[in-house]
Amino acid sequence: MDYSIIAEAYEAMSQTTKRLELTSILVDLLKKTPKELVDKVVYLTQGKLYPDYMGVEIGVAEKLAMRALSMVSGASQEKVAETFQKLGDIGLVAEALLKNKVQTTLFSKPLTVEDVYATFERMAKTSGEGSIDIKLRNLSRLLNDATPLEAKYIVRMVTGQLRLGIADYTVLDALAIAYTDDKANRPILERAYNLSSDLGLVAKTVALKGLRGLEEFKIQVGRPIRPMLAERLESAEEILNKLEGKAAAEYKLDGERLQIHKQGDKVILFSRRLENITHHYPDAIKLVNESVKVNDGILEAEVVAINIDTGEYLPFQELMHRRRKYGIEEAMKQYPIALNFFDLLYANGEEYVTKPYVERRKRLEEIIVEMERVKLVPTIIATKPEEIERFMEQAITDGCEGLVIKDLNSIYRAGAREFAWIKLKREYRVELSDTIDLVIVGAFYGKGRRAGKYGTFLLAAYDKETDEFKTACKIGTGFTDEDLDYFPKLLDPYKIPHKHARVDSKIDADVWFLPKIVIETIAAEITLSPIHTCGLDRIRKGSGLALRFPKYTGRLRDDKDPEDATTVDEIVEIYRKQLKRIEEKPSE
Ligand code: ATP
């Protein structure tokens, strides 16, 4: 397959601002792709070589790409740097320089997708001494054979700046249309995706084996399952009503979620975002091998830092010491952890995701041998709101955030946030003191002490229905001086020349970003707003919803993808609840 087909599709994608158009360009691209290659084309289109959980990056720095461009185009390094200064985008630099290159057609041949992908793979796999040379040589060879348009996308890809904005859901839609002729089949594809977290694999399966192939899709140890998520409600009573009067209430521990894959004594740990974080917790691996009594299994647990002297749970922040490359041994001693199991997805060849909660929990209790630092999450079966409330108080006293109340009959709904799991946190019942996680989509330059830096940021909630980000506030409070220095470094790699296609905003920011960085905020309340697009027309025609007095809590939610931010639906729901509470208050 000619790589030019891909480059042309990318060019068309980067020129549209409409999601439907993006989908249809992708459908056309898939239709032109030989079926054996479709997985690779899907990965490439999302700027990857493999599924995310494999954590592979090509890892070419802009500087190195500039060296390759200088070698291939014949332009001096100074000229390349100057062009970069002017255009501000390495892809545009490649395109411009190769347009001027002295013709070497005699020695170049058209690029194929197979060749480009294999070369990217070679570059990703080299490491250590000599790897820079290998990357430079491979990249130069590709650029030598590339047309200016191809070079633009090759360079963006290797430097991790492809940014076509093709979200997982867009790919699933496109696959359903391209290979089953019907977008309504998307749930079948989505199921396979939720069980494998691998869009390329889903793509190849549907392309080669059709819907039947997807239906036969199996869980595999080592391939992460997309996590089941919790909805929220405010009172025990509401929750019990929703769950038909009977439910399991579990402690909601404030740690880090682990999806634990065990095969013999080999253990892999995936984070909530399904990154491989095995190296953060060598001690957890030992604990798993001591306490989990199945040969093959996929289990979920909350890992929590504990005070080894008292056994008390410590706040989430204490786990941050584990996120480092060196000194893990030291961190293990100073900040010991405990594992608290809450679910079982697979055991010894048997899938548990399709079994109801009670059955999963029963089997989990059989499989886990509890010990000092390995427990099952405390649970009760409740039929009365008072039982839940009492258990809640106990959980809070024990250092938990609240409870997760679970539908006894629900299967494990991978990748879904539904009312089969409902979180209950104490604060909801008093005021809006729960935090809201929002995505940074734009920024405004600051004044005074913030001159020359970003002074405020434009934040958005995720709208699941339209797969867009809708603005919910501007925020400038809560940032320390260090934050203000750090944020440009964090955000500038995601800077884009205009508002992103998936961002819906009535406000014009000074600078726009690819929706990527999620931050935790806290606000006094939610109000109607004529200028924000979050929940537009949902409460009142012409008005959206905005956070009032928003403040950055200091916590970057780098464990969340932008699609995991608080949703528009959740904000609308919180607003409605808040209104109800105000109405219910006796007038003073
Ligand atoms: P998200 O729901 O998107 O993960 P979040 O990261 O803000 O949002 P919460 O919504 O507050 O987290 O709670 C869900 C998280 O609670 C789970 O991802 C898990 O890490 C944690 N948790 C703690 N105890 C339990 C439990 N007993 N059952 C399920 N999840 C639990």
XYZ file of C-alpha atoms and ligand atoms in Angstrom:
619
model
C 0.000 0.000 0.000
C 1.411 3.396 -0.951
C 2.135 5.626 2.008
C 0.880 8.560 -0.063
C -2.682 7.288 0.446
C -2.238 7.722 4.189
C -0.547 11.097 3.889
C -3.358 12.411 1.704
C -5.992 11.155 4.147
C -4.151 12.855 7.033
C -4.011 16.074 5.087
C -7.766 15.941 4.544
C -8.318 15.115 8.241
C -6.235 18.001 9.448
C -8.273 20.377 7.347
C -11.668 19.494 8.711
C -13.260 20.658 11.917
C -16.241 18.296 11.800
C -16.267 14.929 13.480
C -18.548 13.345 10.864
C -16.146 14.355 8.144
C -13.216 12.939 10.090
C -15.082 9.661 10.333
C -15.866 9.529 6.652
C -12.271 10.273 5.634
C -11.184 7.462 7.928
C -13.770 5.111 6.403
C -12.389 5.863 2.938
C -8.861 5.249 4.150
C -9.837 1.898 5.693
C -11.531 0.854 2.479
C -8.345 1.515 0.551
C -6.304 -0.493 3.068
C -5.490 -4.182 2.466
C -7.079 -6.149 5.307
C -3.808 -7.556 6.671
C -2.555 -4.020 7.124
C -5.563 -2.475 8.789
C -4.246 -2.810 12.353
C -1.120 -0.893 11.429
C -3.076 1.822 9.654
C -5.294 2.221 12.730
C -2.324 2.529 15.087
C -0.569 4.980 12.777
C -3.642 7.175 12.450
C -3.674 7.573 16.219
C 0.035 8.385 16.212
C 1.084 5.014 17.652
C 2.765 1.799 16.598
C 1.044 -0.502 19.085
C -1.796 -0.271 21.590
C -1.128 2.254 24.362
C -0.642 -0.299 27.069
C 2.569 -1.468 25.424
C 4.013 1.970 26.091
C 6.168 2.110 22.957
C 7.285 5.437 21.514
C 9.434 6.169 18.489
C 11.145 8.854 20.520
C 12.734 11.206 18.020
C 13.457 14.644 19.448
C 12.713 17.705 17.309
C 16.439 18.446 17.148
C 17.202 15.061 15.639
C 14.403 15.440 13.101
C 15.898 18.787 12.141
C 19.280 17.169 11.579
C 17.699 14.578 9.312
C 15.881 17.303 7.405
C 19.097 19.191 6.883
C 20.861 16.078 5.566
C 18.084 15.179 3.170
C 17.106 18.612 1.889
C 20.620 19.950 1.578
C 19.635 23.005 3.635
C 22.106 24.051 6.318
C 21.253 23.351 9.958
C 20.928 27.124 10.486
C 18.460 27.347 7.617
C 16.410 24.494 9.088
C 16.392 26.153 12.510
C 15.374 29.444 10.947
C 12.501 27.807 9.035
C 11.398 26.150 12.246
C 11.430 29.470 14.051
C 9.258 30.920 11.313
C 6.743 28.089 10.898
C 6.674 26.779 14.466
C 5.781 23.254 13.405
C 8.250 20.565 12.488
C 5.844 18.994 9.981
C 5.495 22.241 8.041
C 9.259 22.646 8.093
C 9.694 19.209 6.523
C 7.141 19.975 3.845
C 8.664 23.338 2.998
C 12.266 22.130 2.895
C 11.554 19.072 0.810
C 9.696 21.166 -1.731
C 12.930 23.011 -2.351
C 15.130 19.977 -2.330
C 17.309 19.276 -5.306
C 15.658 16.468 -7.236
C 17.144 13.079 -6.449
C 14.389 11.059 -8.082
C 16.921 8.702 -9.545
C 17.638 7.288 -6.112
C 14.254 7.499 -4.462
C 11.362 5.070 -4.700
C 7.733 5.455 -3.618
C 7.214 4.699 0.073
C 4.924 1.898 1.146
C 3.030 1.714 4.435
C 4.741 -1.611 5.181
C 8.174 -0.070 4.786
C 7.344 3.078 6.755
C 5.840 1.083 9.629
C 8.760 -1.366 9.756
C 11.214 1.527 9.787
C 9.303 3.239 12.619
C 9.411 -0.057 14.517
C 13.159 -0.322 14.052
C 13.548 3.214 15.366
C 11.331 2.552 18.387
C 13.208 -0.602 19.283
C 16.716 0.779 19.359
C 17.999 2.064 22.643
C 21.255 2.893 24.345
C 24.501 3.698 22.648
C 24.305 4.258 18.922
C 20.520 4.531 18.945
C 20.606 8.167 17.868
C 22.607 7.263 14.784
C 20.270 4.440 13.921
C 17.253 6.717 14.271
C 18.912 9.405 12.195
C 19.839 6.979 9.439
C 16.396 5.406 9.252
C 14.575 8.709 9.341
C 16.813 10.188 6.650
C 16.209 7.232 4.402
C 12.437 7.635 4.762
C 12.627 11.359 4.138
C 14.799 10.834 1.108
C 12.097 8.725 -0.483
C 9.207 10.870 0.754
C 7.215 13.501 -1.100
C 6.936 16.822 0.781
C 3.449 15.874 2.009
C 4.594 12.458 3.198
C 7.569 14.018 4.952
C 5.253 16.347 6.837
C 3.415 13.430 8.439
C 6.448 11.177 8.886
C 8.211 13.876 10.861
C 5.125 14.652 12.942
C 4.688 10.959 13.674
C 8.255 10.244 14.801
C 8.311 13.302 17.065
C 4.975 12.351 18.617
C 3.090 15.309 17.139
C 0.632 13.736 14.727
C -2.458 15.040 16.565
C -5.179 14.265 14.080
C -7.736 14.155 16.862
C -8.985 10.690 15.943
C -10.466 9.426 19.206
C -11.154 5.764 19.923
C -14.865 6.231 19.356
C -14.275 7.736 15.934
C -12.200 4.703 14.976
C -14.911 2.324 16.219
C -17.556 4.162 14.189
C -15.377 4.095 11.098
C -14.623 0.378 11.485
C -18.319 -0.436 11.866
C -19.141 1.495 8.710
C -16.182 0.243 6.665
C -16.455 -3.456 7.508
C -20.061 -4.102 8.524
C -21.776 -1.374 6.487
C -23.718 -0.328 9.570
C -22.736 2.060 12.338
C -25.315 0.346 14.565
C -22.878 -2.558 14.958
C -20.539 -0.376 16.942
C -21.464 -1.970 20.322
C -20.127 -5.306 19.097
C -16.832 -3.689 18.197
C -16.851 -1.745 21.414
C -17.205 -4.940 23.442
C -14.111 -6.413 21.824
C -12.272 -3.165 22.403
C -13.296 -3.091 26.067
C -11.973 -6.608 26.552
C -8.672 -6.048 24.764
C -7.872 -2.297 24.890
C -6.393 -2.835 21.444
C -8.087 -1.035 18.539
C -5.684 -2.489 15.979
C -6.589 -5.986 17.028
C -10.296 -5.164 16.873
C -9.801 -3.641 13.426
C -7.941 -6.624 12.059
C -10.438 -9.084 13.537
C -13.473 -7.357 12.043
C -11.723 -6.844 8.714
C -10.675 -10.475 8.355
C -13.383 -12.360 10.241
C -16.344 -9.980 10.398
C -18.756 -9.670 13.307
C -18.549 -13.391 14.067
C -14.839 -13.024 14.765
C -15.563 -10.222 17.230
C -18.240 -12.200 19.020
C -15.745 -14.993 19.631
C -13.240 -12.557 21.076
C -11.604 -13.816 24.269
C -9.937 -12.228 27.276
C -6.197 -12.802 27.431
C -3.905 -12.459 30.412
C -1.449 -9.663 29.627
C -3.940 -7.656 27.583
C -5.660 -5.100 29.834
C -9.432 -4.880 30.113
C -10.942 -1.395 30.078
C -12.073 -0.626 33.615
C -15.655 -0.541 34.816
C -16.423 2.896 36.272
C -18.831 4.295 38.817
C -21.670 6.796 38.497
C -22.521 9.003 41.421
C -25.606 9.754 43.460
C -26.058 11.749 46.597
C -27.885 9.696 49.143
C -28.110 6.127 50.331
C -31.826 6.236 49.738
C -31.525 7.268 46.110
C -28.940 4.593 45.526
C -31.046 1.846 47.040
C -34.039 2.946 44.989
C -31.930 2.802 41.876
C -30.711 -0.702 42.761
C -34.124 -2.092 43.625
C -33.760 -2.082 47.372
C -30.744 -4.336 47.780
C -27.067 -3.798 47.036
C -23.510 -4.446 48.147
C -21.771 -1.508 49.821
C -17.980 -1.533 49.686
C -15.341 0.713 51.183
C -14.061 3.216 48.657
C -10.355 3.344 49.345
C -8.307 6.323 48.283
C -5.354 4.788 46.516
C -4.451 3.738 43.002
C -6.447 1.245 41.012
C -4.495 -1.777 39.819
C -5.540 -4.304 37.229
C -3.446 -7.304 38.128
C -2.604 -9.893 35.465
C -1.065 -13.097 36.736
C 0.270 -16.004 34.733
C 2.126 -18.468 36.899
C 4.388 -16.257 38.965
C 4.671 -13.633 36.260
C 2.662 -10.561 37.250
C 1.822 -7.426 35.266
C 0.184 -4.361 36.809
C -1.870 -1.917 34.757
C -3.009 1.495 36.000
C -6.518 2.905 35.641
C -5.363 4.319 32.282
C -3.994 0.894 31.437
C -0.380 1.877 31.456
C 2.008 -0.842 32.489
C 3.128 0.260 35.957
C 4.559 -3.055 37.115
C 7.864 -1.389 37.984
C 6.205 0.983 40.479
C 5.260 -1.844 42.817
C 7.763 -4.702 43.056
C 6.363 -5.350 46.547
C 2.831 -5.754 45.171
C 4.066 -8.489 42.844
C 5.433 -10.417 45.783
C 2.175 -9.963 47.681
C 0.160 -11.172 44.676
C 2.259 -14.299 44.383
C 1.846 -15.030 48.064
C -1.871 -14.421 48.303
C -3.610 -15.117 44.981
C -4.346 -18.802 44.711
C -4.912 -19.251 40.984
C -2.379 -19.936 38.316
C -3.840 -17.541 35.738
C -5.964 -14.604 36.758
C -7.017 -11.019 36.171
C -8.029 -9.211 39.339
C -8.623 -5.672 40.476
C -7.400 -4.098 43.670
C -6.882 -0.677 45.138
C -3.293 -0.259 46.279
C -3.061 2.013 49.278
C -0.145 3.439 51.218
C -0.312 2.335 54.829
C 1.220 3.175 58.114
C 3.002 -0.072 58.757
C 2.938 0.515 62.509
C -0.785 1.040 62.820
C -2.104 -0.553 59.619
C -3.973 2.706 58.882
C -4.624 3.767 55.306
C -2.703 6.875 54.305
C -3.822 9.533 51.793
C -3.422 8.954 48.087
C -0.521 11.453 47.831
C 1.800 9.033 49.623
C 1.763 6.800 46.551
C 3.436 9.517 44.492
C 6.783 8.335 45.854
C 6.377 5.264 43.683
C 6.361 7.188 40.429
C 10.048 7.415 40.002
C 12.690 5.668 38.030
C 15.277 5.234 40.743
C 15.071 4.620 44.426
C 12.036 2.343 44.337
C 13.739 0.114 46.909
C 13.945 3.047 49.280
C 10.339 4.098 48.580
C 9.148 0.548 49.263
C 10.685 0.719 52.724
C 9.559 4.231 53.573
C 6.096 4.064 52.075
C 4.826 0.526 52.295
C 1.589 -0.457 50.596
C -1.295 -2.841 51.037
C -3.440 -4.500 48.390
C -7.213 -4.400 48.729
C -8.943 -6.666 46.233
C -12.394 -5.799 44.949
C -12.987 -7.695 41.717
C -12.205 -10.792 39.701
C -12.371 -10.720 35.900
C -10.733 -13.973 34.866
C -9.410 -17.085 36.604
C -7.807 -20.263 35.257
C -9.357 -20.159 31.803
C -12.751 -18.998 33.001
C -14.144 -15.531 32.237
C -15.719 -13.850 35.224
C -16.604 -10.555 33.539
C -19.880 -12.082 32.377
C -20.852 -13.336 35.841
C -22.877 -11.295 38.341
C -21.191 -9.361 41.145
C -22.135 -11.860 43.873
C -20.534 -14.726 42.034
C -17.372 -12.758 41.293
C -17.065 -11.670 44.900
C -17.663 -15.210 46.209
C -14.930 -16.625 43.984
C -12.622 -13.736 44.913
C -13.041 -14.644 48.581
C -12.030 -18.220 47.794
C -9.011 -17.223 45.755
C -7.434 -14.629 48.067
C -5.608 -15.642 51.190
C -5.728 -12.575 53.397
C -2.573 -11.531 55.214
C -1.228 -8.456 56.939
C -0.921 -6.421 53.751
C -3.471 -8.198 51.566
C -7.180 -7.798 52.199
C -10.485 -8.012 50.453
C -12.272 -4.666 50.405
C -14.771 -4.636 53.302
C -18.330 -5.119 52.099
C -21.864 -5.544 53.413
C -25.156 -6.390 51.752
C -27.560 -3.570 52.533
C -31.309 -3.247 52.197
C -31.862 -0.117 54.302
C -30.448 3.391 53.854
C -29.440 3.451 57.540
C -27.239 0.405 57.065
C -25.406 2.186 54.279
C -25.113 5.378 56.281
C -23.634 3.580 59.257
C -21.192 1.686 57.058
C -20.302 4.989 55.431
C -19.414 6.585 58.745
C -17.264 3.609 59.563
C -15.513 3.860 56.184
C -14.830 7.572 56.651
C -13.469 6.971 60.132
C -11.196 4.305 58.681
C -9.736 6.840 56.273
C -11.778 6.040 53.131
C -13.335 8.517 50.754
C -16.755 6.950 50.991
C -18.441 3.897 49.549
C -18.978 2.262 46.196
C -22.414 0.663 46.106
C -22.726 -2.185 43.649
C -25.606 -3.866 41.854
C -25.604 -7.480 43.032
C -26.698 -8.811 39.658
C -24.547 -6.756 37.335
C -21.844 -8.286 35.204
C -18.469 -6.508 34.958
C -19.284 -3.802 32.405
C -15.822 -3.186 30.973
C -15.270 0.387 29.821
C -18.688 1.579 31.011
C -19.729 4.181 33.546
C -23.216 3.177 34.575
C -25.387 2.873 37.664
C -24.202 -0.701 38.333
C -21.521 0.907 40.513
C -22.478 4.085 42.343
C -20.135 6.130 44.445
C -21.300 7.805 47.568
C -19.037 10.407 49.067
C -19.895 12.180 52.251
C -19.617 15.718 50.955
C -22.283 15.481 48.301
C -24.976 15.900 50.832
C -23.859 19.251 52.103
C -22.560 21.371 49.270
C -20.629 21.250 46.052
C -17.362 20.328 47.635
C -16.538 17.406 45.399
C -13.821 18.051 42.919
C -14.431 18.350 39.188
C -11.815 17.177 36.684
C -11.641 19.335 33.562
C -9.547 19.455 30.403
C -7.382 22.445 29.491
C -8.372 23.479 25.957
C -7.046 27.032 25.775
C -5.178 29.764 27.615
C -5.003 33.531 27.947
C -1.825 35.535 28.492
C -1.445 37.044 31.948
C -0.745 40.521 33.212
C 1.326 41.972 36.055
C 3.229 39.202 37.771
C 1.921 36.794 35.185
C 3.031 38.874 32.181
C 4.643 36.696 29.552
C 3.043 33.580 31.042
C -0.389 32.089 30.851
C -2.607 33.903 33.319
C -5.830 31.946 32.975
C -6.905 28.747 31.332
C -10.050 27.731 29.507
C -11.395 24.445 30.842
C -13.887 22.032 29.345
C -15.961 19.040 30.359
C -16.288 15.979 28.145
C -19.543 15.498 26.251
C -19.932 11.800 25.655
C -22.819 12.188 23.275
C -21.046 14.377 20.751
C -17.517 13.288 21.706
C -16.591 16.938 22.157
C -15.179 19.127 24.902
C -17.522 21.863 26.096
C -16.204 24.844 28.015
C -17.200 25.168 31.659
C -15.018 27.938 33.089
C -11.958 30.134 32.921
C -9.644 29.525 35.815
C -6.792 31.552 37.294
C -6.967 30.807 41.004
C -5.090 28.191 42.942
C -1.914 28.200 40.853
C 1.369 28.626 42.681
C 4.307 30.432 41.051
C 5.835 27.041 40.322
C 2.618 25.917 38.658
C 2.639 29.007 36.462
C 6.193 28.272 35.371
C 5.471 24.616 34.853
C 2.195 24.813 32.934
C 3.648 26.265 29.710
C 6.188 23.417 29.658
C 3.414 20.945 30.145
C 1.019 22.471 27.631
C 3.147 23.857 24.824
C 3.788 20.476 23.209
C 0.021 20.367 22.625
C -0.301 23.863 21.223
C -2.290 24.025 17.985
C -2.848 26.934 15.610
C -6.647 27.064 15.965
C -9.433 25.708 18.121
C -9.429 21.920 18.049
C -12.208 20.249 16.027
C -13.513 18.536 19.130
C -13.663 21.684 21.251
C -16.913 23.612 21.403
C -16.326 27.149 22.642
C -17.959 30.540 22.276
C -14.907 32.126 23.871
C -11.847 32.955 21.805
C -8.684 31.947 23.646
C -5.259 33.492 23.015
C -3.767 30.030 22.631
C -5.447 26.721 21.839
C -4.396 23.234 22.884
C -5.127 19.711 21.891
C -7.475 18.436 24.632
C -5.033 16.385 26.654
C -4.204 17.723 30.119
C -6.750 17.113 32.867
C -6.652 19.089 36.127
C -8.633 18.806 39.317
C -10.677 21.816 40.324
C -12.993 22.714 43.101
C -15.756 25.288 42.911
C -18.338 26.853 45.159
C -21.261 26.014 42.903
C -22.485 25.579 39.370
C -24.379 28.416 37.716
C -26.144 29.162 34.464
C -23.900 30.952 32.021
C -24.558 32.512 28.650
C -20.936 32.176 27.553
C -20.112 28.552 28.236
C -21.178 25.610 26.091
C -21.241 22.900 28.778
C -24.870 21.755 29.067
C -26.022 24.425 26.596
C -29.846 24.528 26.356
C -30.172 21.661 28.809
C -31.484 23.760 31.721
C -32.434 26.993 29.992
C -32.529 27.868 26.306
C -29.415 29.768 25.321
C -27.573 29.111 28.579
C -24.854 26.711 29.450
C -23.452 25.776 32.844
C -20.292 27.088 34.432
C -18.308 26.599 37.607
C -18.524 29.566 39.970
C -15.293 30.569 41.759
C -13.301 27.671 40.356
C -9.950 26.929 41.921
C -7.135 24.596 40.937
C -6.572 22.082 43.745
C -2.930 21.567 42.799
C -3.570 18.090 41.517
C -2.785 17.250 37.913
C -4.923 14.313 36.869
C -2.243 12.722 34.718
C -3.876 9.384 35.470
C -6.858 10.467 33.381
C -7.347 10.737 29.660
C -9.342 13.768 28.485
C -12.315 11.488 27.907
C -12.180 10.554 31.585
C -12.749 14.137 32.704
C -16.014 15.022 34.412
C -18.749 14.801 31.793
C -21.315 17.383 30.756
C -23.999 14.962 31.938
C -22.469 14.803 35.390
C -22.338 18.597 35.641
C -25.956 18.919 34.511
C -26.869 16.314 37.103
C -24.990 18.100 39.907
C -26.730 21.343 38.940
C -30.135 19.708 39.100
C -29.389 18.168 42.498
C -28.140 21.475 43.819
C -31.326 23.213 42.633
C -33.430 20.604 44.284
C -31.593 21.098 47.534
C -32.052 24.835 47.400
C -35.750 24.402 46.710
C -36.117 21.929 49.542
C -34.525 24.230 52.123
C -37.135 25.894 54.338
C -37.202 29.607 53.572
C -35.321 31.670 56.089
P -13.259 7.501 37.848
O -14.606 6.988 38.265
O -13.272 8.112 36.506
O -12.166 6.508 38.086
P -11.943 9.047 39.850
O -10.590 8.633 39.450
O -12.190 10.464 40.277
O -13.012 8.761 38.728
P -13.777 8.027 41.618
O -14.849 8.228 40.622
O -13.770 8.918 42.788
O -12.371 8.058 40.956
O -13.880 6.516 42.081
C -13.650 5.397 41.274
C -12.355 4.752 41.743
O -12.487 4.320 43.089
C -11.992 3.461 41.034
O -11.381 3.698 39.813
C -11.065 2.777 42.040
O -9.743 3.204 41.830
C -11.498 3.339 43.376
N -12.074 2.349 44.306
C -11.807 2.295 45.635
N -12.480 1.333 46.230
C -13.224 0.722 45.278
C -14.151 -0.364 45.305
N -14.463 -0.999 46.421
N -14.712 -0.719 44.121
C -14.414 -0.077 42.987
N -13.559 0.965 42.910
C -12.957 1.358 44.044
